[in-house]
Amino acid sequence: MTKKALTLIFSLIILLPVIIYFMAWDYYAINIPKWDDHALKAFIVEYAGADNWKEKIPALFKQHNEHRISVTRMIAWADFTTFGALNFKHLMLAGNLLLLGVIPLWLILLLKNKKPLFALLPIPFIWLTLAFWENMYWGMASIQNFGVVTFTLWTFYLCLNPKPIVFTFSLLLAWITVLTSGNGLLVLPIGVVLLFLL
């Protein structure tokens, strides 16, 4: 069998759990708010009613319990302005797509370490499981909890790159991570430790 054929077969096998995961998600997802999702409705009202940027910026960046959910708010506002209403299925989809961002990182790490493509096979099967069912079907939590993991891993990978432009981008990504979830604050001290270990 040729290398191209093997690559195609492995790629299709890698896609299989992604397809199954999103088919299961689509079958059960309902456009209803869950718990903290109601705070996003209040944000939309506050942000839409703000007269100027001095009122809009605090609405976007203010604390929500122990978290700053600015990324979730931005996605919610984009959804609201695009579709004319806040659709919680769209928020769930955005969060679940963020979960996929870990797979290309694993691929990059494997290729960088000269590992074959088939070494990536277990990752989507382990990563995309129904163990995430609560976050899968909760708009705010899916963006917050899946996003913080993906952004954190990418921040760590990029901050260890010696190129100044890539390191600068990692700082921007670290800031986005902090604005995704309270857990994102940990990206800063852990990133500093990783830099000292270089």
mmCIF file of C-alpha atoms in Angstrom:
data_model
loop_
_atom_site.group_PDB
_atom_site.id
_atom_site.type_symbol
_atom_site.label_atom_id
_atom_site.label_comp_id
_atom_site.label_asym_id
_atom_site.label_seq_id
_atom_site.Cartn_x
_atom_site.Cartn_y
_atom_site.Cartn_z
ATOM 1 C CA MET A 1 0.000 0.000 0.000
ATOM 2 C CA THR A 2 1.338 3.455 -0.910
ATOM 3 C CA LYS A 3 2.141 6.149 1.642
ATOM 4 C CA LYS A 4 -0.610 8.376 0.192
ATOM 5 C CA ALA A 5 -3.213 5.625 0.628
ATOM 6 C CA LEU A 6 -2.109 5.004 4.226
ATOM 7 C CA THR A 7 -2.261 8.725 4.992
ATOM 8 C CA LEU A 8 -5.794 8.878 3.572
ATOM 9 C CA ILE A 9 -6.899 5.841 5.604
ATOM 10 C CA PHE A 10 -5.408 7.228 8.843
ATOM 11 C CA SER A 11 -6.986 10.628 8.163
ATOM 12 C CA LEU A 12 -10.413 9.026 7.706
ATOM 13 C CA ILE A 13 -9.988 7.006 10.908
ATOM 14 C CA ILE A 14 -9.002 10.203 12.769
ATOM 15 C CA LEU A 15 -12.134 11.923 11.402
ATOM 16 C CA LEU A 16 -14.412 9.071 12.534
ATOM 17 C CA PRO A 17 -14.630 10.001 16.259
ATOM 18 C CA VAL A 18 -15.019 13.683 15.282
ATOM 19 C CA ILE A 19 -18.017 12.833 13.094
ATOM 20 C CA ILE A 20 -19.570 10.549 15.736
ATOM 21 C CA TYR A 21 -19.044 13.167 18.469
ATOM 22 C CA PHE A 22 -20.723 15.954 16.491
ATOM 23 C CA MET A 23 -23.537 13.682 15.302
ATOM 24 C CA ALA A 24 -24.286 12.795 18.940
ATOM 25 C CA TRP A 25 -24.042 16.468 19.886
ATOM 26 C CA ASP A 26 -26.394 17.545 17.089
ATOM 27 C CA TYR A 27 -28.944 14.854 17.976
ATOM 28 C CA TYR A 28 -29.282 15.912 21.625
ATOM 29 C CA ALA A 29 -28.501 19.661 21.565
ATOM 30 C CA ILE A 30 -31.447 21.948 22.325
ATOM 31 C CA ASN A 31 -31.559 25.734 22.060
ATOM 32 C CA ILE A 32 -32.300 26.425 25.725
ATOM 33 C CA PRO A 33 -30.257 28.299 28.344
ATOM 34 C CA LYS A 34 -28.784 26.330 31.223
ATOM 35 C CA TRP A 35 -27.881 27.912 34.575
ATOM 36 C CA ASP A 36 -25.237 30.573 33.887
ATOM 37 C CA ASP A 37 -26.409 30.952 30.284
ATOM 38 C CA HIS A 38 -29.068 33.328 31.611
ATOM 39 C CA ALA A 39 -26.278 35.775 32.491
ATOM 40 C CA LEU A 40 -25.496 36.020 28.779
ATOM 41 C CA LYS A 41 -29.011 37.271 28.107
ATOM 42 C CA ALA A 42 -28.458 39.978 30.735
ATOM 43 C CA PHE A 43 -25.123 40.842 29.086
ATOM 44 C CA ILE A 44 -26.799 41.227 25.658
ATOM 45 C CA VAL A 45 -29.369 43.617 27.135
ATOM 46 C CA GLU A 46 -26.682 45.614 28.967
ATOM 47 C CA TYR A 47 -24.271 45.726 26.009
ATOM 48 C CA ALA A 48 -26.967 46.603 23.466
ATOM 49 C CA GLY A 49 -28.254 49.350 25.758
ATOM 50 C CA ALA A 50 -24.827 50.882 26.364
ATOM 51 C CA ASP A 51 -24.492 54.315 24.754
ATOM 52 C CA ASN A 52 -20.713 54.415 24.364
ATOM 53 C CA TRP A 53 -17.500 52.395 24.766
ATOM 54 C CA LYS A 54 -17.107 53.542 28.370
ATOM 55 C CA GLU A 55 -20.239 51.535 29.156
ATOM 56 C CA LYS A 56 -19.636 48.680 26.709
ATOM 57 C CA ILE A 57 -16.108 47.773 27.882
ATOM 58 C CA PRO A 58 -17.080 47.182 31.551
ATOM 59 C CA ALA A 59 -20.061 45.093 30.395
ATOM 60 C CA LEU A 60 -17.719 42.929 28.317
ATOM 61 C CA PHE A 61 -14.945 42.482 30.885
ATOM 62 C CA LYS A 62 -16.721 42.468 34.244
ATOM 63 C CA GLN A 63 -16.424 39.526 36.618
ATOM 64 C CA HIS A 64 -18.904 36.641 36.462
ATOM 65 C CA ASN A 65 -18.700 34.740 39.743
ATOM 66 C CA GLU A 66 -15.029 33.632 39.910
ATOM 67 C CA HIS A 67 -14.550 33.956 36.155
ATOM 68 C CA ARG A 68 -14.054 36.555 33.471
ATOM 69 C CA ILE A 69 -16.072 35.179 30.581
ATOM 70 C CA SER A 70 -15.221 37.880 28.043
ATOM 71 C CA VAL A 71 -14.543 35.398 25.222
ATOM 72 C CA THR A 72 -17.947 33.781 25.806
ATOM 73 C CA ARG A 73 -19.580 37.223 25.835
ATOM 74 C CA MET A 74 -17.872 38.181 22.559
ATOM 75 C CA ILE A 75 -19.074 34.982 20.890
ATOM 76 C CA ALA A 76 -22.580 35.504 22.315
ATOM 77 C CA TRP A 77 -22.644 39.086 21.008
ATOM 78 C CA ALA A 78 -21.397 37.958 17.566
ATOM 79 C CA ASP A 79 -24.143 35.318 17.467
ATOM 80 C CA PHE A 80 -26.790 37.817 18.555
ATOM 81 C CA THR A 81 -25.779 40.429 15.979
ATOM 82 C CA THR A 82 -25.471 37.843 13.184
ATOM 83 C CA PHE A 83 -28.752 35.979 13.755
ATOM 84 C CA GLY A 84 -30.841 38.578 15.594
ATOM 85 C CA ALA A 85 -31.267 36.328 18.624
ATOM 86 C CA LEU A 86 -29.014 34.458 21.006
ATOM 87 C CA ASN A 87 -28.939 30.799 20.012
ATOM 88 C CA PHE A 88 -27.493 28.554 22.713
ATOM 89 C CA LYS A 89 -26.861 25.730 20.230
ATOM 90 C CA HIS A 90 -24.492 28.077 18.414
ATOM 91 C CA LEU A 91 -22.631 28.726 21.670
ATOM 92 C CA MET A 92 -22.408 24.986 22.334
ATOM 93 C CA LEU A 93 -21.093 24.438 18.794
ATOM 94 C CA ALA A 94 -18.453 27.161 19.242
ATOM 95 C CA GLY A 95 -17.276 25.533 22.477
ATOM 96 C CA ASN A 96 -17.188 22.058 20.994
ATOM 97 C CA LEU A 97 -15.212 23.327 17.988
ATOM 98 C CA LEU A 98 -12.692 24.813 20.431
ATOM 99 C CA LEU A 99 -12.214 21.294 21.767
ATOM 100 C CA LEU A 100 -11.013 20.238 18.306
ATOM 101 C CA GLY A 101 -8.159 22.761 18.517
ATOM 102 C CA VAL A 102 -6.122 20.317 20.583
ATOM 103 C CA ILE A 103 -5.892 17.734 17.768
ATOM 104 C CA PRO A 104 -3.770 19.881 15.375
ATOM 105 C CA LEU A 105 -1.452 20.683 18.276
ATOM 106 C CA TRP A 106 -0.873 16.968 18.871
ATOM 107 C CA LEU A 107 -0.268 16.510 15.156
ATOM 108 C CA ILE A 108 2.346 19.302 15.164
ATOM 109 C CA LEU A 109 4.065 17.801 18.217
ATOM 110 C CA LEU A 110 4.139 14.330 16.670
ATOM 111 C CA LEU A 111 5.521 15.582 13.344
ATOM 112 C CA LYS A 112 8.083 17.758 15.118
ATOM 113 C CA ASN A 113 9.285 14.683 16.988
ATOM 114 C CA LYS A 114 9.356 12.655 13.759
ATOM 115 C CA LYS A 115 6.518 10.343 14.791
ATOM 116 C CA PRO A 116 4.295 8.749 12.116
ATOM 117 C CA LEU A 117 0.723 9.916 11.492
ATOM 118 C CA PHE A 118 -0.756 6.738 12.981
ATOM 119 C CA ALA A 119 0.556 7.863 16.403
ATOM 120 C CA LEU A 120 -2.220 10.487 16.300
ATOM 121 C CA LEU A 121 -4.944 7.819 15.966
ATOM 122 C CA PRO A 122 -5.721 7.418 19.694
ATOM 123 C CA ILE A 123 -6.024 11.170 20.364
ATOM 124 C CA PRO A 124 -9.483 11.895 18.871
ATOM 125 C CA PHE A 125 -10.828 8.609 20.268
ATOM 126 C CA ILE A 126 -9.660 9.544 23.781
ATOM 127 C CA TRP A 127 -10.359 13.269 23.520
ATOM 128 C CA LEU A 128 -13.801 13.355 21.854
ATOM 129 C CA THR A 129 -15.920 11.269 24.182
ATOM 130 C CA LEU A 130 -19.301 11.632 25.811
ATOM 131 C CA ALA A 131 -17.487 12.069 29.141
ATOM 132 C CA PHE A 132 -17.792 15.768 28.310
ATOM 133 C CA TRP A 133 -21.592 15.540 28.086
ATOM 134 C CA GLU A 134 -22.306 18.390 30.515
ATOM 135 C CA ASN A 135 -20.017 20.873 28.783
ATOM 136 C CA MET A 136 -21.143 19.618 25.358
ATOM 137 C CA TYR A 137 -24.682 20.825 26.009
ATOM 138 C CA TRP A 138 -24.096 24.001 27.990
ATOM 139 C CA GLY A 139 -23.381 27.098 25.908
ATOM 140 C CA MET A 140 -21.317 29.164 28.316
ATOM 141 C CA ALA A 141 -19.507 26.219 29.910
ATOM 142 C CA SER A 142 -18.516 24.650 26.594
ATOM 143 C CA ILE A 143 -16.777 27.836 25.418
ATOM 144 C CA GLN A 144 -15.283 28.485 28.837
ATOM 145 C CA ASN A 145 -14.116 24.993 29.794
ATOM 146 C CA PHE A 146 -13.113 23.672 26.380
ATOM 147 C CA GLY A 147 -11.682 27.027 25.336
ATOM 148 C CA VAL A 148 -9.451 27.426 28.379
ATOM 149 C CA VAL A 149 -7.888 23.990 27.835
ATOM 150 C CA THR A 150 -7.235 24.570 24.132
ATOM 151 C CA PHE A 151 -5.933 28.128 24.583
ATOM 152 C CA THR A 152 -3.703 27.061 27.490
ATOM 153 C CA LEU A 153 -2.069 24.212 25.588
ATOM 154 C CA TRP A 154 -1.457 26.406 22.538
ATOM 155 C CA THR A 155 -0.081 29.199 24.751
ATOM 156 C CA PHE A 156 2.438 26.818 26.338
ATOM 157 C CA TYR A 157 3.492 25.464 22.961
ATOM 158 C CA LEU A 158 3.908 28.909 21.394
ATOM 159 C CA CYS A 159 5.662 30.561 24.365
ATOM 160 C CA LEU A 160 8.489 28.026 24.123
ATOM 161 C CA ASN A 161 9.190 29.004 20.520
ATOM 162 C CA PRO A 162 12.365 31.131 20.256
ATOM 163 C CA LYS A 163 10.974 33.364 17.467
ATOM 164 C CA PRO A 164 9.928 36.768 18.894
ATOM 165 C CA ILE A 165 6.763 37.021 16.753
ATOM 166 C CA VAL A 166 5.552 33.594 17.911
ATOM 167 C CA PHE A 167 6.334 34.421 21.549
ATOM 168 C CA THR A 168 4.433 37.702 21.194
ATOM 169 C CA PHE A 169 1.452 35.801 19.805
ATOM 170 C CA SER A 170 1.639 33.456 22.822
ATOM 171 C CA LEU A 171 1.282 36.495 25.114
ATOM 172 C CA LEU A 172 -1.852 37.541 23.228
ATOM 173 C CA LEU A 173 -3.176 33.987 23.506
ATOM 174 C CA ALA A 174 -2.376 33.971 27.247
ATOM 175 C CA TRP A 175 -4.469 37.136 27.622
ATOM 176 C CA ILE A 176 -7.354 35.463 25.718
ATOM 177 C CA THR A 177 -6.981 32.422 27.999
ATOM 178 C CA VAL A 178 -7.297 34.606 31.104
ATOM 179 C CA LEU A 179 -10.433 36.193 29.622
ATOM 180 C CA THR A 180 -11.941 32.773 28.918
ATOM 181 C CA SER A 181 -12.070 31.326 32.438
ATOM 182 C CA GLY A 182 -10.788 31.891 35.957
ATOM 183 C CA ASN A 183 -8.615 28.808 35.493
ATOM 184 C CA GLY A 184 -6.870 30.699 32.715
ATOM 185 C CA LEU A 185 -4.965 32.738 35.304
ATOM 186 C CA LEU A 186 -2.776 29.677 35.864
ATOM 187 C CA VAL A 187 -1.384 29.978 32.340
ATOM 188 C CA LEU A 188 0.794 32.914 33.450
ATOM 189 C CA PRO A 189 2.767 31.349 36.342
ATOM 190 C CA ILE A 190 3.027 27.975 34.597
ATOM 191 C CA GLY A 191 4.259 29.698 31.432
ATOM 192 C CA VAL A 192 6.920 31.566 33.430
ATOM 193 C CA VAL A 193 8.109 28.287 34.998
ATOM 194 C CA LEU A 194 8.309 26.676 31.540
ATOM 195 C CA LEU A 195 10.406 29.597 30.281
ATOM 196 C CA PHE A 196 12.801 29.257 33.226
ATOM 197 C CA LEU A 197 13.181 25.549 32.466
ATOM 198 C CA LEU A 198 14.352 26.263 28.890
#
